[in-house]
Amino acid sequence: MLVLVLVLVLVLVLVLVLVVRVLVVVVLLLLLLLVVVLMLLLMMIMMMVVMLLLLLLLLLQLLQQLMMVMMMVTMMKQQQQQQQQQKQQQQQQQQQQQQQQQQQQQQQKINKYINHQYLFVYWGQSCMQINPTGIECEYLQQQQQQQQQQQQQQQQQQQQQQQQQQQQQQQQQQQKINEYINHQYLFKGGAEDCAAAAPAPAVPAAIAAAAAAKAAAAPPTPAQQQHHHHHHHHHHQQHLQQQHHHHHQQQQEDKQQQQQHHHHHNHHHHQQQQQQQQQQQQHHHHHHHHHHHHHHHHHHHHHHHHHHHQHQQLQQQHHHHHHHHHHHHQQQQQQQQQQQQDKQHHHHHHHHHHHHHHQQQQQQQHHHHHHQQQQQQEQQQEQHHPHQQQQQQQQHHLTQSHIYAPSLDPRSHLQQQQQQQQQQQQQQQQLQQRLQQQ
């Protein structure tokens, strides 16, 4: 085919060269070449397709052969298994036949022995004495072996029963111990005794005693510590508020509070600087003790009403002194006292049982004249200056030691009671002096 196509192409080329011009001949030659190339490509594609089909056929044949081989292998395995099963069955049958033959032989021996035994029972002679190597002796030996085996089996059964009983007892004891431990964890937080709540007779007494000792040696609860802490700050607030209700003791209180906080600042006559220092110091002191008072926030709403009442009294006091022609220097002192009472009242979130008595003293002071007030203030400064300074230092030392030590020393309660008695005696002396002056 290719040869004929080429011959025809050559003939056409020659004819066209002779007839037509050169350009047309070149174009036609190109077209013929394209046609020839396309034909060759088609032939190649057809050959490839044919080859692929042949390969697929070969693969299918290989797969069929593999399947056949697999089937043959499975058949061989099944045949081997069947042969093994047949062999096992034959062996079992042979064993059964042998056992039957042995049993028959033993039965025959037993029958012979029984016959011999019946023959010689009347004479009172033993089979072992007559024929010690005969059939009868084997039977006797078998009976003895069977009896020994039965005895061993009985002993093993008894041992197993004893072991089971011991295991049951151990399980019961373990359950009782677990119950006791659960009760101990349930009643560990309270003051109840585990032995009284859930008595366990099988538990050893040593475990119960150890649990009671642990419960007795436990540290005090946070509620008890909170009660002591609360009680101690109540007295500290009382003395501070008693000292802040006087009039011309502002400079003494500034010195005393700065001695409490171990600061040494130079004081000027301008009390605005003292007020700023006091606010900064009290704010620092409040920030230092903040983590000890966060559990008292539920008492805070009880104190706003009383604080408002003090504010009204301070306004009345300012109005009263304004009629006696004091200059506004005392107004700054009262504003500073009010701000200090605000901060100290916010710092000590505690009870206010003793404020009512001081309010009465302030109201009694308002009814006196200007000269009597100055005399009383001077007397109060002379009487209260050494004791108040010592009281505040002692109380501040006690509050700091109480924060780091959970248990209070009973000496602090005695000192507080003595200080209260001294203050009451001083108040009575002041009242007597006022009555004498009137």
XYZ file of N, CA and C in Angstrom, residues 71-83:
39
model
N -8.314 -22.099 43.377
C -9.324 -23.143 43.606
C -8.660 -24.488 43.867
N -7.628 -24.776 43.117
C -6.927 -26.045 43.319
C -6.305 -26.101 44.717
N -5.710 -24.968 45.130
C -5.079 -24.941 46.455
C -6.119 -25.166 47.539
N -7.255 -24.492 47.430
C -8.306 -24.676 48.440
C -8.819 -26.107 48.449
N -8.949 -26.685 47.280
C -9.410 -28.085 47.226
C -8.396 -29.001 47.894
N -7.121 -28.753 47.652
C -6.094 -29.580 48.277
C -6.139 -29.443 49.804
N -6.318 -28.205 50.275
C -6.388 -28.011 51.723
C -7.579 -28.751 52.321
N -8.699 -28.646 51.654
C -9.881 -29.340 52.171
C -9.662 -30.854 52.200
N -9.035 -31.357 51.148
C -8.773 -32.804 51.132
C -7.825 -33.198 52.269
N -6.808 -32.376 52.497
C -5.894 -32.689 53.599
C -6.623 -32.667 54.939
N -7.481 -31.676 55.133
C -8.229 -31.610 56.387
C -9.128 -32.836 56.548
N -9.770 -33.211 55.460
C -10.633 -34.400 55.548
C -9.821 -35.647 55.874
N -8.659 -35.754 55.254
C -7.823 -36.921 55.545
C -7.375 -36.915 57.007
